[in-house]
Coordinates of C-alpha atoms in Angstrom, one line a residue:
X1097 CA -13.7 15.1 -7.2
X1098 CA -16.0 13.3 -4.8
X1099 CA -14.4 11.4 -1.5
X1100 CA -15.4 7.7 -1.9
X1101 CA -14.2 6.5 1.3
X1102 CA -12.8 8.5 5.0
X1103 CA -11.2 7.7 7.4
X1104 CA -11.1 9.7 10.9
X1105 CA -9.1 9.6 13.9
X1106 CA -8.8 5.4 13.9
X1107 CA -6.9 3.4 16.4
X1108 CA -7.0 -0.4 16.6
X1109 CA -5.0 -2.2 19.3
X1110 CA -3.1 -5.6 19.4
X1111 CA -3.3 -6.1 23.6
X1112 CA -0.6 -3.5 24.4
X1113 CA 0.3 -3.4 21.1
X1114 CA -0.9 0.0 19.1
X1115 CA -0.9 -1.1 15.4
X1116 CA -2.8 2.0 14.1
X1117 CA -3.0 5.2 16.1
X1118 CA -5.9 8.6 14.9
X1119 CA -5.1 8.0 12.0
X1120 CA -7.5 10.3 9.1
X1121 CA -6.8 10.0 5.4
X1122 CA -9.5 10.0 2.4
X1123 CA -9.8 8.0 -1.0
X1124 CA -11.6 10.2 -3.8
X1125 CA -13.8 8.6 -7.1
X1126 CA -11.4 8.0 -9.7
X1127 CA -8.1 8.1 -7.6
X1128 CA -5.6 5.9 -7.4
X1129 CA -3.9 5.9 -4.1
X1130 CA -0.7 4.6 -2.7
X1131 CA -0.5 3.6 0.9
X1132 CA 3.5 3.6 1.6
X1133 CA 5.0 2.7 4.6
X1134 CA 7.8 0.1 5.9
X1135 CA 6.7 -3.6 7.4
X1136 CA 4.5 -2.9 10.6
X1137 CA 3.8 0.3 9.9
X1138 CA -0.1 -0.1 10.2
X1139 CA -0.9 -0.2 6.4
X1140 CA -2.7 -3.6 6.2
X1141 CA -3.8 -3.9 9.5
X1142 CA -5.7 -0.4 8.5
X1143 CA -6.6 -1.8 5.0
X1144 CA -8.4 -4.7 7.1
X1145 CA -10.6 -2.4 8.8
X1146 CA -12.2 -1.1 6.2
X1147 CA -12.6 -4.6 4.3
X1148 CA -14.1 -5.8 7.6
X1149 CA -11.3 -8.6 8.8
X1150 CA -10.6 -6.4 11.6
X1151 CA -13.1 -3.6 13.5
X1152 CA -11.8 -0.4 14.8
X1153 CA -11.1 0.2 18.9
X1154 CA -11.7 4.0 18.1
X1155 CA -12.6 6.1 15.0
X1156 CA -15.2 6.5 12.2
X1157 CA -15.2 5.1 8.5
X1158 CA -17.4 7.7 6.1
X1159 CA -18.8 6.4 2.6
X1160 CA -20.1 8.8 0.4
X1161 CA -20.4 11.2 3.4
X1162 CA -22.4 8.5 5.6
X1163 CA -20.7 7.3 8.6
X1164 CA -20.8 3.3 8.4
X1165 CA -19.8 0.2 10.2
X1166 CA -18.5 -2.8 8.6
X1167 CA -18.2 -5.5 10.8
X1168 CA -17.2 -8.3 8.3
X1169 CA -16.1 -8.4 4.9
X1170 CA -19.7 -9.7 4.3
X1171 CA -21.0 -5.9 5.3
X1172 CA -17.9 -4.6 3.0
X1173 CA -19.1 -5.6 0.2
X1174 CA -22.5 -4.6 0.8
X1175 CA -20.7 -1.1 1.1
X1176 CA -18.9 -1.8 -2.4
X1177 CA -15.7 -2.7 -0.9
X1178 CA -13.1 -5.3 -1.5
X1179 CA -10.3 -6.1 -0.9
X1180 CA -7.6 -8.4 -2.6
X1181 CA -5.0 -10.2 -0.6
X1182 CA -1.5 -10.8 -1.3
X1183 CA -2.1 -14.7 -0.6
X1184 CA -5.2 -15.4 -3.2
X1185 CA -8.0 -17.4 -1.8
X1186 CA -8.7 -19.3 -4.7
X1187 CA -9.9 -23.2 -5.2
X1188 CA -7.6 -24.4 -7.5
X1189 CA -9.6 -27.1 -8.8
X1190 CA -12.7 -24.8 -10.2
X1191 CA -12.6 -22.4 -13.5
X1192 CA -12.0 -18.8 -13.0
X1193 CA -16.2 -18.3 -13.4
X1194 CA -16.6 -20.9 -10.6
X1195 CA -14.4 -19.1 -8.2
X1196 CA -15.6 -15.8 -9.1
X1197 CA -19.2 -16.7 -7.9
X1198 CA -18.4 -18.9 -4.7
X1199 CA -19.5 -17.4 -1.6
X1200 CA -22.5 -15.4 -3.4
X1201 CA -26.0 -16.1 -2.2
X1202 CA -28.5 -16.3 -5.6
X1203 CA -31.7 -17.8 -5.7
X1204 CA -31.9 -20.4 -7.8
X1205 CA -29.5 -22.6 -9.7
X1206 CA -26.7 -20.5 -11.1
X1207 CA -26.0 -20.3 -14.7
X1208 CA -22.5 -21.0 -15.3
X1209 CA -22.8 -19.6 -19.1
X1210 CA -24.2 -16.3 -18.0
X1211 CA -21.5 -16.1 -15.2
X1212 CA -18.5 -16.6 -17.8
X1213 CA -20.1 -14.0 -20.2
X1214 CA -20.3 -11.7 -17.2
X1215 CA -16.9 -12.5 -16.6
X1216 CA -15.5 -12.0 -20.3
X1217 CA -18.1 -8.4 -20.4
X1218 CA -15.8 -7.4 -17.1
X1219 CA -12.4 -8.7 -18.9
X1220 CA -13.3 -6.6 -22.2
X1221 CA -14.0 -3.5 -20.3
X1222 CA -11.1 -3.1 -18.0
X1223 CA -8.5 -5.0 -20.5
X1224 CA -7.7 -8.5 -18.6
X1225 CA -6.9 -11.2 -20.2
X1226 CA -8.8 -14.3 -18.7
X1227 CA -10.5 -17.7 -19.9
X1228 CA -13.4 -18.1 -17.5
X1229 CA -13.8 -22.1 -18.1
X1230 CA -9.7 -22.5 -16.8
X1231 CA -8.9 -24.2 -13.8
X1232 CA -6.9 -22.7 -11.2
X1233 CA -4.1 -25.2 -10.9
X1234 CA -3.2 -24.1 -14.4
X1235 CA -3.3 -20.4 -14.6
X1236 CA 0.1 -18.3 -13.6
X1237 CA 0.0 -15.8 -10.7
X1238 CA -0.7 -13.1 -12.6
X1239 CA -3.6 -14.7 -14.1
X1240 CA -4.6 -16.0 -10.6
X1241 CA -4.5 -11.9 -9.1
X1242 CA -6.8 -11.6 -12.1
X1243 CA -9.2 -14.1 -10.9
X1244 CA -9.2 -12.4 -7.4
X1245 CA -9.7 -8.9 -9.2
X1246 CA -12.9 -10.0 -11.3
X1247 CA -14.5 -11.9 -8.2
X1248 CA -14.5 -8.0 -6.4
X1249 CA -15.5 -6.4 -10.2
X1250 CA -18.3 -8.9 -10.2
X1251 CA -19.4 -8.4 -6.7
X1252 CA -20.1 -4.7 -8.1
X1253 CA -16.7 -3.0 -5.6
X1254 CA -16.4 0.5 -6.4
X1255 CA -13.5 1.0 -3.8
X1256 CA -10.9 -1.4 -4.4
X1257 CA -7.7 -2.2 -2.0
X1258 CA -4.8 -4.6 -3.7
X1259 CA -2.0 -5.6 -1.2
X1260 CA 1.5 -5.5 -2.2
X1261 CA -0.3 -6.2 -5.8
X1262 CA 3.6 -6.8 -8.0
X1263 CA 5.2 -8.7 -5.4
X1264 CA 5.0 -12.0 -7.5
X1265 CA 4.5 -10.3 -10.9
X1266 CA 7.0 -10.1 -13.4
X1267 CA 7.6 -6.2 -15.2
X1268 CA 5.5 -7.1 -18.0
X1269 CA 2.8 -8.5 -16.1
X1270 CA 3.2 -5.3 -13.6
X1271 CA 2.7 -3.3 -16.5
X1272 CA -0.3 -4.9 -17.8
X1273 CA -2.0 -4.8 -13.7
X1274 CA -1.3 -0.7 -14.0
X1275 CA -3.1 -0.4 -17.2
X1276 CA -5.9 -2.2 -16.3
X1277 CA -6.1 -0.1 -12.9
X1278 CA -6.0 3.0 -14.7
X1279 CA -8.6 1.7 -16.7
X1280 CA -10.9 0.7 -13.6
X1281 CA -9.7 4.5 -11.9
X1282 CA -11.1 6.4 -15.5
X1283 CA -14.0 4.5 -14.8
X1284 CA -14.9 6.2 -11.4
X1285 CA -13.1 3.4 -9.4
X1286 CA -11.5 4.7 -6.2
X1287 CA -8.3 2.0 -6.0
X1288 CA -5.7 1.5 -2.5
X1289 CA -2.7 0.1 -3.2
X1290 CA -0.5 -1.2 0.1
X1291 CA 3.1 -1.1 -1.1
X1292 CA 6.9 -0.5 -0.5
X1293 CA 7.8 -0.4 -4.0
X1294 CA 8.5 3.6 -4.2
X1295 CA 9.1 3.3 -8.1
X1296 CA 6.0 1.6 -8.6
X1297 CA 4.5 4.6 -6.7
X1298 CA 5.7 7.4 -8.6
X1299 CA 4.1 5.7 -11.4
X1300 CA 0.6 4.9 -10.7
X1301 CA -0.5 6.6 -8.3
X1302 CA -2.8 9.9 -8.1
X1303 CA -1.7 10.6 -4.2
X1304 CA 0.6 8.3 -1.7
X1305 CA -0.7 8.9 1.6
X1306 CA 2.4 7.6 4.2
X1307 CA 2.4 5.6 7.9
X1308 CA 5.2 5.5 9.9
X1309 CA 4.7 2.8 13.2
X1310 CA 1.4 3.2 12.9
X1311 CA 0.7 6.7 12.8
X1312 CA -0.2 9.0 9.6
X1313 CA 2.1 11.2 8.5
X1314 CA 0.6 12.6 5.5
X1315 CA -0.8 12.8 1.8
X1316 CA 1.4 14.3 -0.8
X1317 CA 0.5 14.3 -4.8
X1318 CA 2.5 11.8 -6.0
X1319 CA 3.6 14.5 -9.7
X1320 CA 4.9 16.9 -6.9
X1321 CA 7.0 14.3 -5.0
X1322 CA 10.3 12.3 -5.0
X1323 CA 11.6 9.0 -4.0
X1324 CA 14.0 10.0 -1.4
X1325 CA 11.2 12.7 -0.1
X1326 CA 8.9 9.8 0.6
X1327 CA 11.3 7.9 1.6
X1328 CA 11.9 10.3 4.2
X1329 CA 8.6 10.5 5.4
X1330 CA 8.7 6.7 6.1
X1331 CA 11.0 6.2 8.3
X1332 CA 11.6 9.9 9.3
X1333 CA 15.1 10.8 8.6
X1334 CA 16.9 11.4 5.3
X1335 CA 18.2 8.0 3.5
X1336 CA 21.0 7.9 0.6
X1337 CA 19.3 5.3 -1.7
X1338 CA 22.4 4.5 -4.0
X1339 CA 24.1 1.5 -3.6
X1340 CA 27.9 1.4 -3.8
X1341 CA 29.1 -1.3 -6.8
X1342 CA 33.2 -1.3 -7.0
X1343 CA 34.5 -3.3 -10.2
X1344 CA 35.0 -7.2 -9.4
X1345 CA 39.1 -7.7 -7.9
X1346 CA 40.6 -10.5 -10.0
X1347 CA 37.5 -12.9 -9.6
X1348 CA 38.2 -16.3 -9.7
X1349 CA 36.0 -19.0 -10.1
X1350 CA 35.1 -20.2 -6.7
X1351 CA 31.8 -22.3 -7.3
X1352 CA 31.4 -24.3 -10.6
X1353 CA 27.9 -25.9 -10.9
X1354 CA 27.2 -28.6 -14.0
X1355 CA 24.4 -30.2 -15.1
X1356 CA 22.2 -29.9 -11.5
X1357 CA 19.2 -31.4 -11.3
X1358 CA 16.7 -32.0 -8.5
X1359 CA 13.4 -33.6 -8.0
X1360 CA 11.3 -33.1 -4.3
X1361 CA 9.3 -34.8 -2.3
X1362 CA 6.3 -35.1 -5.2
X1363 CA 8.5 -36.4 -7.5
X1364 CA 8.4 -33.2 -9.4
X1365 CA 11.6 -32.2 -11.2
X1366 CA 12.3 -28.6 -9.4
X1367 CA 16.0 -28.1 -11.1
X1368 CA 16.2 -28.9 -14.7
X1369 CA 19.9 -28.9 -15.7
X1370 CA 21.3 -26.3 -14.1
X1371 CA 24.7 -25.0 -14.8
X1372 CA 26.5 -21.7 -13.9
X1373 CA 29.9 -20.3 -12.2
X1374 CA 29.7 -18.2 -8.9
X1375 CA 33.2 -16.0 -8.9
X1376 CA 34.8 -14.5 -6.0
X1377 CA 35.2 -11.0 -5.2
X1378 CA 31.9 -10.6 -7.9
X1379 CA 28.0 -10.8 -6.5
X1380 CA 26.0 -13.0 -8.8
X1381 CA 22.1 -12.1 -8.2
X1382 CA 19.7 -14.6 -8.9
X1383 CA 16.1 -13.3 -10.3
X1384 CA 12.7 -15.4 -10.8
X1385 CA 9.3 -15.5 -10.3
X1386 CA 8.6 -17.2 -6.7
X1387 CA 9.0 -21.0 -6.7
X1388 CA 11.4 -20.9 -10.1
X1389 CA 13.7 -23.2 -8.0
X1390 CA 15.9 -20.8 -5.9
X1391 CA 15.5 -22.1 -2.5
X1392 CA 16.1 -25.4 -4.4
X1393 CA 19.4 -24.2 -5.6
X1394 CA 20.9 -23.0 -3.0
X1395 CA 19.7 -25.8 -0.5
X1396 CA 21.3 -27.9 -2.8
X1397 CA 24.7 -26.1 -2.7
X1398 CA 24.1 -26.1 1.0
X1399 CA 24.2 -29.9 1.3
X1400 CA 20.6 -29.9 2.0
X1401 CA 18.9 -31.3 -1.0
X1402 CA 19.6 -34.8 -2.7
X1403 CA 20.6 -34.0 -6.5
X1404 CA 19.9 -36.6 -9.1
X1405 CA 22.5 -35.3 -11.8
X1406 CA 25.3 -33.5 -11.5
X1407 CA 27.7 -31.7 -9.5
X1408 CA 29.2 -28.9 -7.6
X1409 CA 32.5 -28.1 -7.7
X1410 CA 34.4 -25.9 -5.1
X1411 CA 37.6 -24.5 -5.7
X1412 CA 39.3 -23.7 -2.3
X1413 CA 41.2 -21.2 -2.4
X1414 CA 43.0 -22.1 0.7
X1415 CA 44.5 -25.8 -0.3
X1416 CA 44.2 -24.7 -4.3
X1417 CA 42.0 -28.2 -4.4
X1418 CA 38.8 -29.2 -6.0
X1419 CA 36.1 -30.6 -4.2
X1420 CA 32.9 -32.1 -5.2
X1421 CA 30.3 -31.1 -2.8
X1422 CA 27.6 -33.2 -4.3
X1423 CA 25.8 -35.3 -1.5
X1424 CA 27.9 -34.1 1.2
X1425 CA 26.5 -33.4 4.4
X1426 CA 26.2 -29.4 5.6
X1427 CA 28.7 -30.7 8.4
X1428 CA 31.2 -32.4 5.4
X1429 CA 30.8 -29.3 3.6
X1430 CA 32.2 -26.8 6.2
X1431 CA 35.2 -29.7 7.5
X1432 CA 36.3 -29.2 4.0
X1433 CA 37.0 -25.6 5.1
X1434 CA 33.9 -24.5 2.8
X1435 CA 31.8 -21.8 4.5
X1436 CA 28.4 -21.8 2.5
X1437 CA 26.7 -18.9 4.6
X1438 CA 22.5 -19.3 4.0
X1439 CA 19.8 -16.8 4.8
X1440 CA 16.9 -19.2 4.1
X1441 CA 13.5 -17.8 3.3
X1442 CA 12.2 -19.5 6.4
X1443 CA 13.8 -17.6 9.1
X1444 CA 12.3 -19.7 12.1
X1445 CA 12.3 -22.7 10.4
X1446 CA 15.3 -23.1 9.4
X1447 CA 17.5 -20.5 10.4
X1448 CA 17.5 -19.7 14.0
X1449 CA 15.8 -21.8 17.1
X1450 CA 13.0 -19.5 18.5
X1451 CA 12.9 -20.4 22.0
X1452 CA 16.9 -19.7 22.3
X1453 CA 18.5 -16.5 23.1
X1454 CA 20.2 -14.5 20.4
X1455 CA 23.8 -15.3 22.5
X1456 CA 22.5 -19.0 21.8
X1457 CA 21.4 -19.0 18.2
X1458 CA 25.3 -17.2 17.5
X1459 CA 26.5 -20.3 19.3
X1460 CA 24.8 -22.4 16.8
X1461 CA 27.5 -21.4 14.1
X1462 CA 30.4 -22.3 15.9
X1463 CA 29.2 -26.1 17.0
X1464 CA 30.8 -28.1 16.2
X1465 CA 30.7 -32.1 16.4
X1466 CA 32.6 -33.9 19.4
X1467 CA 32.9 -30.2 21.4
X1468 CA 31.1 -28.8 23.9
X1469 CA 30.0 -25.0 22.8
X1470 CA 28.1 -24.5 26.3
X1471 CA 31.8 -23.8 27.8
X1472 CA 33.0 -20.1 25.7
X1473 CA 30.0 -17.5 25.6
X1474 CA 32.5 -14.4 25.5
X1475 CA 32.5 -14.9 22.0
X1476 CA 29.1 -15.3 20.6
X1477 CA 28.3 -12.4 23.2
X1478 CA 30.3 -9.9 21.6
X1479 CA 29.1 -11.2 18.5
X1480 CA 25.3 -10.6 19.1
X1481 CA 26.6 -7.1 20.7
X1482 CA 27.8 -6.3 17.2
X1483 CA 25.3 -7.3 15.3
X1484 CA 22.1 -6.1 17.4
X1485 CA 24.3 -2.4 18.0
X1486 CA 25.3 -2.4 13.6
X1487 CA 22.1 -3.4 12.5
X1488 CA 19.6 -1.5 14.4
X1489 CA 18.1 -4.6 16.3
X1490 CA 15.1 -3.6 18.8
X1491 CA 15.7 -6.4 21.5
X1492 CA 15.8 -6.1 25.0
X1493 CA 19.0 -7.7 25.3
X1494 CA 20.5 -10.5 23.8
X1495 CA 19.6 -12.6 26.2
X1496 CA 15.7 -12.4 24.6
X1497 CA 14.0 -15.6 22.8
X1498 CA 14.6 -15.0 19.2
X1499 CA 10.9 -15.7 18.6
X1500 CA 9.7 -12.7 20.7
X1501 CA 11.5 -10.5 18.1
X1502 CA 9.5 -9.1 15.0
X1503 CA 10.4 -11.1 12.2
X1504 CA 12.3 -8.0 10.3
X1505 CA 14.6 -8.2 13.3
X1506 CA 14.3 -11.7 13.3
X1507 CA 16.5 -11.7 9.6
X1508 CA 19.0 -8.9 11.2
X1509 CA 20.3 -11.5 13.6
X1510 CA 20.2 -13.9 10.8
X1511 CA 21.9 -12.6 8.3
X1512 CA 24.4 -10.8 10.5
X1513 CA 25.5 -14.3 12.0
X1514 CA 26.0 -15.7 8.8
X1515 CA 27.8 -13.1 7.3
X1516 CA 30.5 -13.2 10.7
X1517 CA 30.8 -16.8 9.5
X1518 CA 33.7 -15.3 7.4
X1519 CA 33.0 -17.6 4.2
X1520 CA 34.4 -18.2 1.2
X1521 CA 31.1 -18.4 -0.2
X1522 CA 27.7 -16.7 1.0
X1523 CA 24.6 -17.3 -0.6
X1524 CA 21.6 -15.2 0.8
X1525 CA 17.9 -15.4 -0.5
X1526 CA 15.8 -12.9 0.8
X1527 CA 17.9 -11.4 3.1
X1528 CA 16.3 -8.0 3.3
X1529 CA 12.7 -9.2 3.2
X1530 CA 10.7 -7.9 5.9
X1531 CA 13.2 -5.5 6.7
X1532 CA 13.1 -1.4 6.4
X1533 CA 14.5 0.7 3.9
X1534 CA 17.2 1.3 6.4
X1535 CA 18.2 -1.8 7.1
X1536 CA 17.7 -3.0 3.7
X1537 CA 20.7 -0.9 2.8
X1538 CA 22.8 -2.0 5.8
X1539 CA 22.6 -5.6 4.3
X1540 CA 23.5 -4.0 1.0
X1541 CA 26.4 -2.7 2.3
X1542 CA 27.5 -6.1 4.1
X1543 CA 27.5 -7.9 1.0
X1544 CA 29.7 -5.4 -1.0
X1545 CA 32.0 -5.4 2.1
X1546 CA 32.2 -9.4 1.2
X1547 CA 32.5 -8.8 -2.1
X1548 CA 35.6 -7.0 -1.3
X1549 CA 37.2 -9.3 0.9
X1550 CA 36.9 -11.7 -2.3
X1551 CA 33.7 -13.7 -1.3
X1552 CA 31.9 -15.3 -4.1
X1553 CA 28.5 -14.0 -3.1
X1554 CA 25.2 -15.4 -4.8
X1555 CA 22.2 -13.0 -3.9
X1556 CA 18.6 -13.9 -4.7
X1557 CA 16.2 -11.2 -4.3
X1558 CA 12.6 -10.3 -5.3
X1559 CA 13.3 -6.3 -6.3
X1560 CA 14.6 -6.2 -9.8
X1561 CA 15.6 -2.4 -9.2
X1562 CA 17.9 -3.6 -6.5
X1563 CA 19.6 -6.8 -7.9
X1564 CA 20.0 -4.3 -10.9
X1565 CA 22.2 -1.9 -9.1
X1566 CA 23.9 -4.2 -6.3
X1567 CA 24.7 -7.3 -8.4
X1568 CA 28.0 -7.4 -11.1
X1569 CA 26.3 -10.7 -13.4
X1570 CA 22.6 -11.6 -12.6
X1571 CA 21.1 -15.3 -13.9
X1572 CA 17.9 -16.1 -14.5
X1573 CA 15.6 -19.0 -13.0
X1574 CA 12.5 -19.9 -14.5
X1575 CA 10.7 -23.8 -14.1
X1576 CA 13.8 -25.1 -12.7
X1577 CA 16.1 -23.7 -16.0
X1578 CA 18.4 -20.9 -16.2
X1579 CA 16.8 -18.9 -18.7
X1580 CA 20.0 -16.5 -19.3
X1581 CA 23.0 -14.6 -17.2
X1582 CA 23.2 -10.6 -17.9
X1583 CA 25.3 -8.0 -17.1
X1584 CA 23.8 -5.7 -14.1
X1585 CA 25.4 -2.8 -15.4
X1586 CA 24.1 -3.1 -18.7
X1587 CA 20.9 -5.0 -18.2
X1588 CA 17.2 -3.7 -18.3
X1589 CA 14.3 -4.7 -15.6
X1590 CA 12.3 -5.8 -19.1
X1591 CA 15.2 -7.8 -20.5
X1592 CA 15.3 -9.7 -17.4
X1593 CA 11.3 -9.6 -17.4
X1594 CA 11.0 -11.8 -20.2
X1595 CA 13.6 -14.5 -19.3
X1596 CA 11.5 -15.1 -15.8
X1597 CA 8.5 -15.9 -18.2
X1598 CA 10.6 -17.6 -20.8
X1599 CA 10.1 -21.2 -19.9
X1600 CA 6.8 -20.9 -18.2
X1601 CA 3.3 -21.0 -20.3
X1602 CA 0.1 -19.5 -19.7
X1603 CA 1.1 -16.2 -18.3
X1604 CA -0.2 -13.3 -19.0
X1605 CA 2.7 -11.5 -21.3
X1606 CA 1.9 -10.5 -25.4

């Protein structure tokens, strides 16, 4: 087997920041492999270099033997390279074949006609499914990856790099992007996939070559290997991967939602009759592909989006009363004793202020209107002492701007301060995104510690593995709908696969 692309000794810096350090690996024809490692390990800042975003400080890049330099993504493709992004850089008012030849330099008027049979002859070779004459804005996002994947096939890439390819893809759709791969890697293709997902490894893959902060620590083959052997490799010491579930304690229905619906800023209808029960002492995941209404939901429990229909109905355990918490303020919603704990997706944004200390951004939680919180530190102190020494924080001190932090540590603070909240209720989306494997499983174990002390704890998550084996009932969102509730202990990835497309057209599932 012939090496397509090497890499020797390369180092690229950041100012004092090392983001890739000597490190050598090789791609061979006809070879799929994995690049594993956790968030800011080096893998797409690496990637980059050979697609020509970024150039290397030190190092060589080998094609075929021949040292190269590529210098812009321009040069990469002249070199056979390309690279597909996690965020697609489409136009979403032109057809797939429009998009597919923007950017190229022909002489002459192009020939839209011959450019969609080009694009179907690619389709029918590797095994897409695409309508060159669609428009962007209509296609799903696994039909938009395809888009992204044609316009490198087209460009005539030999040595392809997807990054964090299944990240938005359902399993079905997942399972349609490997069998086209494959189909691209019999063909002599020599494929790179950036990734975290170690199941999605194992099965793809020909070789998972690992970086750990930036450095290489080696290639294995991935039939000889294991997950928690890689796993170890990343991040350097041995990990238990299992994720304690304990049998729900006399749940009680804590949250009772009817009939919600929500329309934003646009006008566009974003929850469509929603209705489901959140119990305590139980975690109820929440699964759906990206922009299915989640952050919607839960801002709208929150007191943070204006519902049109419905309501929300909170049983506290405390008085043994029923409240409505439709179109009450966040403020109303925690005097009536209710303490709806949010991780939002947008850390910065909405979670923490940047330029304040982590001491500070603890204080946040205990404000409250009509007193002063400048007066008692000691205990938002200890606080941020716990979490930063539980959770592995890499800070200074406390006393550092949040916003100098790396945004995996960023979401420690956050989601440690709004667990301490002590709710009754704590809804988290995202809350291990960004963060490493050991980390990850800290959080895991934070919300099964709340699920014990009789929280009613909703959980949305991207990983369908995980919500699998943490969550007790896990509901599906798609368009705004809830497409079904299943059982996590008796559910299937492709059971829940099919209600996240059920409501949604044009994607890419048979």
């Amino acid at each position: 087997m012939s090496v397509a692309i090497e890499l020797k000794n390369i180092t690229k810096r950041f100012g004092s920041v090392v983001a890739n350090h000597n490190v050598s690996l090789s791609v061979n024809k006809g070879e799929i492999l994995s690049l594993l490692g956790e968030n800011g390990s080096g893998k797409t800042t690496l990637m980059n270099m050979i697609s020509g975003i970024y150039y290397p400080d030190e190092g060589q890049i080998f094609i075929d033997g021949e040292e190269v330099l590529i210098r812009s993504p321009h040069e990469a493709f002249d070199y056979k390279i390309g690279m597909i992004h996690q965020h697609f850089k489409l136009v979403d008012l032109f057809t797939a074949a429009q998009n597919v030849i923007l950017g190229l330099s022909e002489e002459g008027r192009y020939d839209i006609k011959q450019v969609s049979l080009r694009v179907k002859e690619i389709s029918e070779k590797y095994g897409f499914d695409i309508d060159p004459d669609k428009k962007i804005y209509e296609m799903s996002v696994s039909e938009k990856q395809t888009v992204e994947i044609i316009k490198v096939l087209y460009r005539g890439a030999d040595i392809l790099i997807l990054d964090e390819p299944t990240a938005v893809l359902t399993p079905q759709e997942t399972r349609k992007l490997f069998a086209v791969l494959r189909k691209m890697r019999d063909a002599g293709k020599a494929i790179i996939i950036i990734t975290h997902k170690l199941h999605e490894v194992l099965a793809l893959s020909d070789r998972v070559s690992v970086l750990r902060k930036g450095e290489y620590v080696g290639t294995v083959n991935t039939a000889e290997t294991t997950e928690s052997e890689l796993t170890e490799m990343m991040v350097g010491k041995k990990i238990d991967l299992n994720i304690e579930r304990a049998e729900p304690e006399n749940p009680q229905d804590r949250l009772v939602v009817k009939g919600v619906d929500c329309v934003n800023r646009e006008g566009v209808k974003v929850l469509d009759n929603v209705t489901f029960t959140a119990r305590s002492g139980e975690i109820l995941g929440i699964a759906g592909i990206a922009g299915s209404g989640q952050r919607e939901l839960l801002e709208a429990i929150a007191g943070l989006q204006h519902l049109e229909e419905g309501e929300i109905i909170y049983n506290n355990p405390k008085t043994g009363k029923c409240d409505n918490l439709r179109d009450k303020t966040p403020l109303q919603i925690r005097e009536l004793g209710v303490r709806l704990s949010f991780v939002p997706e947008d850390r910065l944004g909405m979670g923490l202020v940047g330029n304040m200390d982590i001491v500070d951004n603890m204080m946040l939680r205990s404000y409250r209107r009509g007193k002063s919180f400048f007066v008692e530190r000691s205990g938002p102190r200890d606080l941020a002492d716990e979490i930063v020494r539980s959770l592995e924080v890499v800070t200074p001190s406390t006393s550092t701007p949040v916003r100098r932090l790396s945004g995996g540590n960023v979401q420690k603070v956050l989601v440690g301060r709004e667990i301490s909240a002590s709710p009754t209720v704590l809804m988290a989306a995202y809350p291990v995104r960004g963060l490493d494997i050991n980390s990850s499983y800290a959080i895991y174990n934070l919300l099964n510690e709340q699920k014990k002390k009789g929280v009613a704890v909703i959980f949305v998550g991207e990983d369908l593995d995980v919500l699998i084996e943490l969550c007790d009932r896990i509901m599906v969102i798609g368009g705004g709908r809830v497409t079904g509730v299943v059982d996590g202990r008796n559910t299937t990835k492709e059971e829940i696969g099919l209600l996240m497309t059920k409501t949604g057209g044009g994607d890419l599932n048979d």
